[in-house]
Short mmCIF file of C-alpha atoms (C1' of nucleotides) in Angstrom, two decimals:
data_model
loop_
_atom_site.label_atom_id
_atom_site.label_comp_id
_atom_site.label_asym_id
_atom_site.label_seq_id
_atom_site.Cartn_x
_atom_site.Cartn_y
_atom_site.Cartn_z
CA UNK A 1 139.37 86.87 67.83
CA UNK A 2 140.00 90.52 68.42
CA UNK A 3 139.84 90.29 72.17
CA UNK A 4 141.51 93.19 73.80
CA UNK A 5 142.02 93.12 77.52
CA UNK A 6 139.77 96.11 77.80
CA UNK A 7 137.65 96.99 74.82
CA UNK A 8 137.58 100.74 74.81
CA UNK A 9 134.15 102.28 74.59
CA UNK A 10 133.39 105.41 72.63
CA UNK A 11 133.46 108.70 74.44
CA UNK A 12 135.90 110.37 76.70
CA UNK A 13 137.61 107.85 78.95
CA UNK A 14 137.46 108.17 82.70
CA UNK A 15 140.40 109.68 84.46
CA UNK A 16 139.94 107.59 87.59
CA UNK A 17 140.02 103.96 88.68
CA UNK A 18 136.78 102.78 90.24
CA UNK A 19 138.45 100.56 92.81
CA UNK A 20 140.79 103.33 93.89
CA UNK A 21 138.17 106.04 94.29
CA UNK A 22 135.80 103.65 96.06
CA UNK A 23 138.53 102.93 98.53
CA UNK A 24 139.00 106.66 99.05
CA UNK A 25 135.25 107.04 99.53
CA UNK A 26 135.39 104.29 102.12
CA UNK A 27 138.09 106.16 103.99
CA UNK A 28 136.03 109.34 103.91
CA UNK A 29 132.93 107.58 105.24
CA UNK A 30 134.99 105.79 107.86
CA UNK A 31 136.44 109.07 109.04
CA UNK A 32 133.28 111.14 109.42
CA UNK A 33 130.37 108.73 109.09
CA UNK A 34 127.60 108.75 106.53
CA UNK A 35 125.44 111.65 107.58
CA UNK A 36 128.23 113.98 108.61
CA UNK A 37 130.04 113.56 105.30
CA UNK A 38 128.81 116.05 102.75
CA UNK A 39 128.74 115.06 99.13
CA UNK A 40 131.33 117.68 98.36
CA UNK A 41 133.64 116.38 101.06
CA UNK A 42 133.43 112.89 99.62
CA UNK A 43 133.97 114.07 96.07
CA UNK A 44 137.05 115.96 97.20
CA UNK A 45 138.37 112.91 99.03
CA UNK A 46 137.88 110.90 95.86
CA UNK A 47 139.55 113.50 93.69
CA UNK A 48 136.40 113.86 91.60
CA UNK A 49 134.12 116.74 90.80
CA UNK A 50 130.59 116.53 92.02
CA UNK A 51 128.99 115.90 88.62
CA UNK A 52 131.50 113.16 87.88
CA UNK A 53 130.63 111.50 91.13
CA UNK A 54 126.91 111.72 90.47
CA UNK A 55 127.41 110.35 87.01
CA UNK A 56 129.50 107.44 88.17
CA UNK A 57 127.82 106.35 91.39
CA UNK A 58 124.62 108.34 91.89
CA UNK A 59 123.75 110.11 95.10
CA UNK A 60 125.32 109.76 98.51
CA UNK A 61 123.13 106.89 99.63
CA UNK A 62 123.80 104.85 96.50
CA UNK A 63 127.53 105.45 96.86
CA UNK A 64 127.45 104.47 100.51
CA UNK A 65 125.58 101.27 99.74
CA UNK A 66 128.10 100.48 97.04
CA UNK A 67 130.97 101.07 99.43
CA UNK A 68 129.27 99.09 102.17
CA UNK A 69 128.77 96.15 99.84
CA UNK A 70 132.42 96.04 98.92
CA UNK A 71 133.47 96.45 102.52
CA UNK A 72 131.16 93.66 103.69
CA UNK A 73 132.49 91.27 101.08
CA UNK A 74 136.08 92.13 101.96
CA UNK A 75 135.43 91.81 105.68
CA UNK A 76 133.72 88.47 105.23
CA UNK A 77 136.63 87.12 103.23
CA UNK A 78 139.17 88.57 105.60
CA UNK A 79 137.54 87.11 108.67
CA UNK A 80 136.83 83.64 107.30
CA UNK A 81 140.27 83.28 105.77
CA UNK A 82 141.95 84.22 109.03
CA UNK A 83 139.78 81.75 110.87
CA UNK A 84 140.59 78.84 108.57
CA UNK A 85 143.54 76.54 108.48
CA UNK A 86 144.84 76.91 112.01
CA UNK A 87 145.82 73.95 114.12
CA UNK A 88 143.25 74.55 116.83
CA UNK A 89 140.06 76.46 117.42
CA UNK A 90 141.75 78.56 120.06
CA UNK A 91 144.57 79.59 117.75
CA UNK A 92 142.12 80.26 114.95
CA UNK A 93 140.07 82.53 117.18
CA UNK A 94 143.14 84.40 118.29
CA UNK A 95 144.35 84.79 114.74
CA UNK A 96 140.95 86.04 113.65
CA UNK A 97 140.53 88.55 116.44
CA UNK A 98 144.04 89.95 116.25
CA UNK A 99 143.84 90.40 112.51
CA UNK A 100 140.46 92.05 112.94
CA UNK A 101 142.02 94.40 115.47
CA UNK A 102 144.66 95.37 112.95
CA UNK A 103 142.02 95.75 110.26
CA UNK A 104 139.98 98.07 112.48
CA UNK A 105 142.92 100.21 113.54
CA UNK A 106 145.36 102.54 111.88
CA UNK A 107 149.16 102.16 112.01
CA UNK A 108 149.30 105.27 114.13
CA UNK A 109 146.68 107.44 115.68
CA UNK A 110 143.29 106.40 117.02
CA UNK A 111 141.38 103.56 115.44
CA UNK A 112 138.51 104.34 113.11
CA UNK A 113 136.86 100.98 113.64
CA UNK A 114 134.52 99.06 111.40
CA UNK A 115 132.53 100.72 108.65
CA UNK A 116 129.53 98.49 109.23
CA UNK A 117 129.36 98.85 113.00
CA UNK A 118 130.96 102.24 113.40
CA UNK A 119 129.22 104.29 110.73
CA UNK A 120 126.30 102.40 109.20
CA UNK A 121 124.49 101.44 112.37
CA UNK A 122 122.60 104.70 113.01
CA UNK A 123 121.22 104.71 109.48
CA UNK A 124 119.48 101.36 109.86
CA UNK A 125 116.34 103.02 111.17
CA UNK A 126 116.08 105.32 108.17
CA UNK A 127 117.21 103.15 105.30
CA UNK A 128 115.85 99.65 105.11
CA UNK A 129 118.44 98.61 102.59
CA UNK A 130 121.30 99.44 104.92
CA UNK A 131 119.64 97.55 107.74
CA UNK A 132 119.18 94.55 105.48
CA UNK A 133 122.78 94.66 104.36
CA UNK A 134 123.96 94.59 107.96
CA UNK A 135 121.61 91.80 108.94
CA UNK A 136 122.58 89.77 105.90
CA UNK A 137 126.28 90.30 106.52
CA UNK A 138 125.90 89.13 110.10
CA UNK A 139 123.87 86.13 109.09
CA UNK A 140 126.22 85.09 106.31
CA UNK A 141 129.26 85.56 108.49
CA UNK A 142 127.88 83.43 111.28
CA UNK A 143 126.92 80.69 108.87
CA UNK A 144 130.41 80.70 107.39
CA UNK A 145 132.02 80.58 110.81
CA UNK A 146 129.75 77.73 111.81
CA UNK A 147 130.69 75.84 108.66
CA UNK A 148 134.36 76.28 109.31
CA UNK A 149 134.01 75.05 112.87
CA UNK A 150 132.08 72.04 111.70
CA UNK A 151 134.60 71.17 109.03
CA UNK A 152 137.86 72.04 110.70
CA UNK A 153 137.45 72.37 114.43
CA UNK A 154 134.71 69.88 115.30
CA UNK A 155 136.94 68.08 117.74
CA UNK A 156 137.91 71.28 119.53
CA UNK A 157 134.30 72.35 119.78
CA UNK A 158 133.36 69.03 121.28
CA UNK A 159 136.19 69.32 123.78
CA UNK A 160 134.80 72.70 124.83
CA UNK A 161 131.29 71.30 125.08
CA UNK A 162 129.90 73.76 122.55
CA UNK A 163 128.04 73.35 119.30
CA UNK A 164 129.48 74.92 116.13
CA UNK A 165 126.62 77.40 116.19
CA UNK A 166 127.49 78.44 119.72
CA UNK A 167 131.13 78.89 118.78
CA UNK A 168 130.13 80.92 115.76
CA UNK A 169 127.82 83.14 117.79
CA UNK A 170 130.51 83.60 120.38
CA UNK A 171 133.14 84.64 117.89
CA UNK A 172 130.89 86.99 115.97
CA UNK A 173 129.97 88.62 119.27
CA UNK A 174 133.61 89.16 120.15
CA UNK A 175 134.19 90.67 116.71
CA UNK A 176 131.30 93.08 117.24
CA UNK A 177 132.62 94.07 120.61
CA UNK A 178 136.01 94.70 119.09
CA UNK A 179 134.41 96.82 116.39
CA UNK A 180 132.69 98.91 119.05
CA UNK A 181 135.78 99.29 121.20
CA UNK A 182 137.86 100.23 118.18
CA UNK A 183 135.89 103.42 117.63
CA UNK A 184 136.51 104.64 121.15
CA UNK A 185 139.96 105.88 120.29
CA UNK A 186 142.20 102.95 121.11
CA UNK A 187 145.57 102.72 119.42
CA UNK A 188 146.43 99.71 117.32
CA UNK A 189 148.59 98.37 120.10
CA UNK A 190 145.82 98.68 122.64
CA UNK A 191 143.26 97.15 120.33
CA UNK A 192 145.42 94.16 119.52
CA UNK A 193 146.05 93.63 123.22
CA UNK A 194 142.31 93.70 123.75
CA UNK A 195 141.83 91.18 120.97
CA UNK A 196 144.27 88.82 122.63
CA UNK A 197 142.42 89.10 125.89
CA UNK A 198 139.12 88.43 124.16
CA UNK A 199 140.48 85.40 122.35
CA UNK A 200 141.21 83.79 125.70
CA UNK A 201 137.53 83.83 126.58
CA UNK A 202 136.54 80.89 124.43
CA UNK A 203 137.57 78.07 126.74
CA UNK B 1 113.60 128.12 158.17
CA UNK B 2 111.49 128.96 155.16
CA UNK B 3 112.50 125.93 153.15
CA UNK B 4 110.11 125.22 150.36
CA UNK B 5 110.50 122.05 148.40
CA UNK B 6 111.12 124.12 145.32
CA UNK B 7 111.89 127.79 145.77
CA UNK B 8 110.24 129.51 142.86
CA UNK B 9 112.50 131.85 140.99
CA UNK B 10 111.38 135.14 139.55
CA UNK B 11 110.39 135.24 135.96
CA UNK B 12 108.05 133.22 133.88
CA UNK B 13 108.13 129.58 134.89
CA UNK B 14 108.93 126.86 132.40
CA UNK B 15 106.10 125.03 130.79
CA UNK B 16 108.03 121.78 130.52
CA UNK B 17 109.69 119.24 132.78
CA UNK B 18 113.39 118.78 132.10
CA UNK B 19 113.37 115.06 132.73
CA UNK B 20 110.41 114.55 130.44
CA UNK B 21 111.71 116.54 127.51
CA UNK B 22 115.16 115.02 127.84
CA UNK B 23 113.59 111.61 127.58
CA UNK B 24 111.77 112.74 124.45
CA UNK B 25 115.02 114.08 123.05
CA UNK B 26 116.60 110.71 123.75
CA UNK B 27 113.86 108.99 121.79
CA UNK B 28 114.38 111.36 118.88
CA UNK B 29 118.13 110.77 118.83
CA UNK B 30 117.60 107.04 119.18
CA UNK B 31 115.24 107.02 116.25
CA UNK B 32 117.28 108.96 113.70
CA UNK B 33 120.75 109.30 115.13
CA UNK B 34 122.66 112.45 115.99
CA UNK B 35 123.60 113.86 112.61
CA UNK B 36 120.39 112.97 110.81
CA UNK B 37 118.25 114.66 113.45
CA UNK B 38 117.75 118.31 112.68
CA UNK B 39 117.43 120.75 115.53
CA UNK B 40 113.87 121.50 114.47
CA UNK B 41 112.97 117.83 114.46
CA UNK B 42 114.26 117.43 117.98
CA UNK B 43 112.52 120.56 119.21
CA UNK B 44 109.26 119.27 117.77
CA UNK B 45 109.75 115.88 119.40
CA UNK B 46 110.32 117.65 122.70
CA UNK B 47 107.30 119.88 122.27
CA UNK B 48 109.49 122.98 122.48
CA UNK B 49 110.17 125.83 120.16
CA UNK B 50 113.66 126.25 118.85
CA UNK B 51 114.58 129.29 120.95
CA UNK B 52 113.31 127.59 124.11
CA UNK B 53 115.47 124.63 123.34
CA UNK B 54 118.52 126.77 122.73
CA UNK B 55 117.87 128.64 125.90
CA UNK B 56 117.48 125.54 128.02
CA UNK B 57 120.13 123.19 126.63
CA UNK B 58 122.25 125.01 124.06
CA UNK B 59 122.98 123.67 120.62
CA UNK B 60 122.50 120.18 119.29
CA UNK B 61 125.85 118.87 120.43
CA UNK B 62 125.39 120.13 123.98
CA UNK B 63 121.94 118.60 124.11
CA UNK B 64 123.21 115.31 122.79
CA UNK B 65 125.99 115.20 125.35
CA UNK B 66 123.49 115.95 128.08
CA UNK B 67 121.23 113.16 126.86
CA UNK B 68 124.16 110.79 126.49
CA UNK B 69 125.29 111.47 130.02
CA UNK B 70 121.89 110.68 131.43
CA UNK B 71 121.59 107.59 129.29
CA UNK B 72 125.02 106.33 130.31
CA UNK B 73 124.23 106.76 134.00
CA UNK B 74 120.90 105.00 133.61
CA UNK B 75 122.42 102.17 131.59
CA UNK B 76 125.20 101.69 134.10
CA UNK B 77 122.71 101.45 136.94
CA UNK B 78 120.39 99.22 135.02
CA UNK B 79 123.13 96.79 134.05
CA UNK B 80 124.85 96.57 137.41
CA UNK B 81 121.61 96.22 139.32
CA UNK B 82 120.45 93.39 137.08
CA UNK B 83 123.80 91.69 137.52
CA UNK B 84 123.75 91.83 141.30
CA UNK B 85 122.00 89.67 143.81
CA UNK B 86 121.48 86.50 141.80
CA UNK B 87 122.28 83.09 143.14
CA UNK B 88 124.92 82.26 140.56
CA UNK B 89 127.10 83.97 138.00
CA UNK B 90 125.32 82.17 135.18
CA UNK B 91 121.90 83.33 136.32
CA UNK B 92 123.20 86.83 136.87
CA UNK B 93 124.59 86.94 133.35
CA UNK B 94 121.35 85.68 131.91
CA UNK B 95 119.35 88.18 133.88
CA UNK B 96 121.62 90.99 132.80
CA UNK B 97 121.59 90.11 129.11
CA UNK B 98 117.87 89.48 128.89
CA UNK B 99 117.03 92.71 130.63
CA UNK B 100 119.45 94.52 128.33
CA UNK B 101 117.67 92.96 125.37
CA UNK B 102 114.39 94.33 126.63
CA UNK B 103 115.98 97.68 127.29
CA UNK B 104 117.34 97.83 123.74
CA UNK B 105 114.08 96.78 122.10
CA UNK B 106 110.58 98.16 121.76
CA UNK B 107 107.42 96.35 122.81
CA UNK B 108 106.49 96.02 119.19
CA UNK B 109 108.27 96.88 116.00
CA UNK B 110 111.98 96.72 115.31
CA UNK B 111 114.48 97.44 118.03
CA UNK B 112 116.21 100.80 118.10
CA UNK B 113 119.18 99.53 120.09
CA UNK B 114 121.54 101.36 122.37
CA UNK B 115 122.01 105.10 122.21
CA UNK B 116 125.72 104.84 122.95
CA UNK B 117 126.55 102.11 120.47
CA UNK B 118 123.83 102.68 117.93
CA UNK B 119 123.96 106.44 117.45
CA UNK B 120 126.98 107.98 119.17
CA UNK B 121 129.67 105.77 117.70
CA UNK B 122 130.14 107.54 114.35
CA UNK B 123 130.60 110.89 116.07
CA UNK B 124 133.58 109.75 118.11
CA UNK B 125 135.98 110.78 115.35
CA UNK B 126 134.62 114.31 115.22
CA UNK B 127 133.84 115.10 118.83
CA UNK B 128 136.45 114.19 121.40
CA UNK B 129 134.03 114.65 124.23
CA UNK B 130 131.67 112.03 122.87
CA UNK B 131 134.53 109.61 122.39
CA UNK B 132 135.67 110.21 125.94
CA UNK B 133 132.18 109.68 127.28
CA UNK B 134 131.95 106.34 125.54
CA UNK B 135 135.39 105.24 126.66
CA UNK B 136 134.69 106.30 130.21
CA UNK B 137 131.33 104.55 130.26
CA UNK B 138 132.94 101.34 129.07
CA UNK B 139 135.73 101.58 131.56
CA UNK B 140 133.45 102.34 134.49
CA UNK B 141 131.04 99.60 133.53
CA UNK B 142 133.75 96.98 133.33
CA UNK B 143 135.19 98.01 136.65
CA UNK B 144 131.77 97.77 138.26
CA UNK B 145 131.14 94.36 136.76
CA UNK B 146 134.52 93.17 137.95
CA UNK B 147 133.76 94.42 141.45
CA UNK B 148 130.46 92.61 141.51
CA UNK B 149 132.06 89.38 140.39
CA UNK B 150 134.74 89.70 143.04
CA UNK B 151 132.27 90.38 145.79
CA UNK B 152 129.37 88.14 144.85
CA UNK B 153 130.44 85.51 142.38
CA UNK B 154 134.06 84.79 143.24
CA UNK B 155 133.33 81.11 143.77
CA UNK B 156 131.57 80.79 140.41
CA UNK B 157 134.39 82.54 138.64
CA UNK B 158 136.89 80.20 140.19
CA UNK B 159 134.82 77.22 139.14
CA UNK B 160 134.91 78.51 135.57
CA UNK B 161 138.63 79.12 135.76
CA UNK B 162 138.34 82.80 134.95
CA UNK B 163 139.43 85.94 136.72
CA UNK B 164 136.84 88.57 137.62
CA UNK B 165 138.38 90.81 135.01
CA UNK B 166 137.95 88.16 132.35
CA UNK B 167 134.35 87.64 133.34
CA UNK B 168 133.75 91.36 133.22
CA UNK B 169 135.34 91.71 129.81
CA UNK B 170 133.34 88.80 128.55
CA UNK B 171 130.04 90.17 129.73
CA UNK B 172 130.66 93.68 128.48
CA UNK B 173 131.54 92.20 125.10
CA UNK B 174 128.30 90.29 124.97
CA UNK B 175 126.40 93.44 125.86
CA UNK B 176 128.11 95.31 123.03
CA UNK B 177 127.27 92.57 120.60
CA UNK B 178 123.68 92.68 121.73
CA UNK B 179 123.65 96.44 121.25
CA UNK B 180 124.90 95.99 117.70
CA UNK B 181 122.48 93.22 116.83
CA UNK B 182 119.58 95.17 118.30
CA UNK B 183 119.89 97.87 115.66
CA UNK B 184 119.63 95.41 112.81
CA UNK B 185 115.87 95.26 113.08
CA UNK B 186 115.26 92.35 115.43
CA UNK B 187 112.00 92.21 117.33
CA UNK B 188 112.01 92.13 121.11
CA UNK B 189 111.24 88.45 121.05
CA UNK B 190 114.15 87.71 118.73
CA UNK B 191 116.51 89.88 120.70
CA UNK B 192 115.63 88.26 124.00
CA UNK B 193 116.11 84.85 122.43
CA UNK B 194 119.52 85.97 121.24
CA UNK B 195 120.36 87.20 124.73
CA UNK B 196 119.53 83.83 126.17
CA UNK B 197 121.77 82.11 123.66
CA UNK B 198 124.56 84.52 124.47
CA UNK B 199 124.18 84.00 128.19
CA UNK B 200 124.95 80.33 127.69
CA UNK B 201 128.39 81.14 126.35
CA UNK B 202 129.96 81.90 129.69
CA UNK B 203 130.63 78.36 130.82
"C1'" DT C 1 139.14 114.40 59.07
"C1'" DG C 2 134.59 114.99 61.01
"C1'" DA C 3 130.56 113.30 63.65
"C1'" DC C 4 129.45 111.29 67.91
"C1'" DT C 5 129.71 110.01 72.73
"C1'" DT C 6 131.08 110.32 77.31
"C1'" DT C 7 133.49 112.63 80.96
"C1'" DT C 8 134.90 116.86 83.17
"C1'" DA C 9 134.72 121.70 85.03
"C1'" DT C 10 132.23 125.86 86.38
"C1'" DA C 11 128.28 127.86 87.82
"C1'" DC C 12 123.63 128.19 89.33
"C1'" DG C 13 118.88 127.78 91.67
"C1'" DG C 14 116.32 125.71 95.24
"C1'" DT C 15 116.00 124.01 99.67
"C1'" DA C 16 117.03 122.99 104.41
"C1'" DT C 17 119.12 124.10 108.46
"C1'" DC C 18 121.18 126.79 111.85
"C1'" DG C 19 121.37 130.27 115.25
"C1'" DT C 20 119.33 134.52 116.74
"C1'" DA C 21 116.65 138.98 116.92
"C1'" DT C 22 112.49 140.81 118.29
"C1'" DA C 23 108.27 141.15 120.48
"C1'" DG C 24 104.72 139.22 123.37
"C1'" DA C 25 103.23 136.22 127.46
"C1'" DA C 26 103.38 134.68 132.27
"C1'" DA C 27 104.96 134.45 136.57
"C1'" DT C 28 107.31 136.82 141.03
"C1'" DA C 29 108.81 140.74 144.07
"C1'" DT C 30 108.10 145.16 145.96
"C1'" DA D 1 99.27 147.25 140.82
"C1'" DT D 2 103.55 147.94 138.68
"C1'" DA D 3 108.09 146.70 137.52
"C1'" DT D 4 111.08 143.04 136.60
"C1'" DT D 5 112.55 138.78 135.08
"C1'" DT D 6 112.29 134.83 132.46
"C1'" DC D 7 110.23 131.97 129.08
"C1'" DT D 8 107.74 131.45 124.56
"C1'" DA D 9 106.45 132.25 119.64
"C1'" DT D 10 107.12 134.16 115.01
"C1'" DA D 11 110.15 135.64 111.82
"C1'" DC D 12 114.48 136.53 109.67
"C1'" DG D 13 119.33 136.41 107.60
"C1'" DA D 14 123.23 133.66 106.71
"C1'" DT D 15 125.14 129.67 105.41
"C1'" DA D 16 125.71 125.06 103.67
"C1'" DC D 17 124.31 121.62 100.92
"C1'" DC D 18 122.11 119.14 97.20
"C1'" DG D 19 121.36 118.07 92.57
"C1'" DT D 20 121.73 119.66 87.88
"C1'" DA D 21 122.23 122.68 83.69
"C1'" DT D 22 125.52 124.12 80.50
"C1'" DA D 23 129.48 124.08 77.86
"C1'" DA D 24 134.21 122.63 77.06
"C1'" DA D 25 137.52 118.66 76.75
"C1'" DA D 26 138.98 114.17 75.22
"C1'" DG D 27 138.50 110.20 73.43
"C1'" DT D 28 136.30 106.48 69.58
"C1'" DC D 29 134.05 105.17 65.16
"C1'" DA D 30 133.01 105.94 60.21
#
DNA sequence: TGACTTTTATACGGTATCGTATAGAAATAT
DNA sequence: ATATTTCTATACGATACCGTATAAAAGTCA
């Protein structure tokens, strides 16, 4: 077995790491949005030349969809993992919302918010695929939250007189509202404070 | 007193009505967003030539801010008026959210959502004035909602064990979430159904 | 070592968009 | 009626952006 960790293909090897440059592309899109980011701007932010970028990821829309997909998966995992394993529904909600607030904000300076809500939303009317990605993300997230409530916080939900679906809908709504507020220039401190206030609204 | 209703100024009169064309500009921005709408597209949607548009409202950013201001004022009035004068906080919330759902949706076809949340949000990082308009709208709306709760639904709030500020924050959050969901392609019927579900989350 | 393959860098043409210049059209005031 | 003022329409230059052609660079395989 001649299994190398990474079988090298013929041809000149790439000088960049896909995960790294995709993260840089995400930052660029998050900063200026999809439409306002020119392809050259993004290539510069990724440290790539324009032809390299075209060769690797295609045009701007394809790159954005790629970035969005990765972001959605990461956000889903981030949210569900922060919602799981707490000792009560209330604490789980608080943990989720506060971590989301930190995720949506920058250590210093104004928050840039959520890539899905803050930059992809206007493009839903022009690009069906983006709209479908957002709808699917929302749907999948709410199903996951509902599952977690059912499996881990059923007793708490009952105490509050709410079904798991209602809890899930409530929490996803608070996340959306946090995503919107984040892009209005709040600092991390302010956003986390807002998240704590929101988390008290469950009961 | 020679007071005419409208003193005609010298010079060639305008062929268009400001309120009408601004509404058409709003529709154009709502459809394609701020950045993706070219100045020519907008002028066509308004039935104006490009120089007329420049002359009347300035460049695209100035026009967008003008439209946003009008939209924000209308939304504020629409929301607060639908929240007032009901017989209970729960009914007021339901009335508010359902009317917002209708406001955010089209009679047929997919919803276009909220101009503030659905199209202005990405531009907050580039244009301070837009960010400030959004922040100010949110702030003013929440203060108005809080006032209404204090004056009309204090008893209901007390019964729910929430302060007027908490109620206000809760409702504004649900509105934001509705604004986000609206732009994911839901029909009016679906969006109104969602609003009704959300309105049950207060208690 | 030499042929081949893939990435990279520079440069280019085509297109769209922006903002305005210029001239004509339509009203008022004297 | 004529002059004046303001709006409208066509056209234009400048710029930015997109996507790619072309050739050099940097590796692998025989």
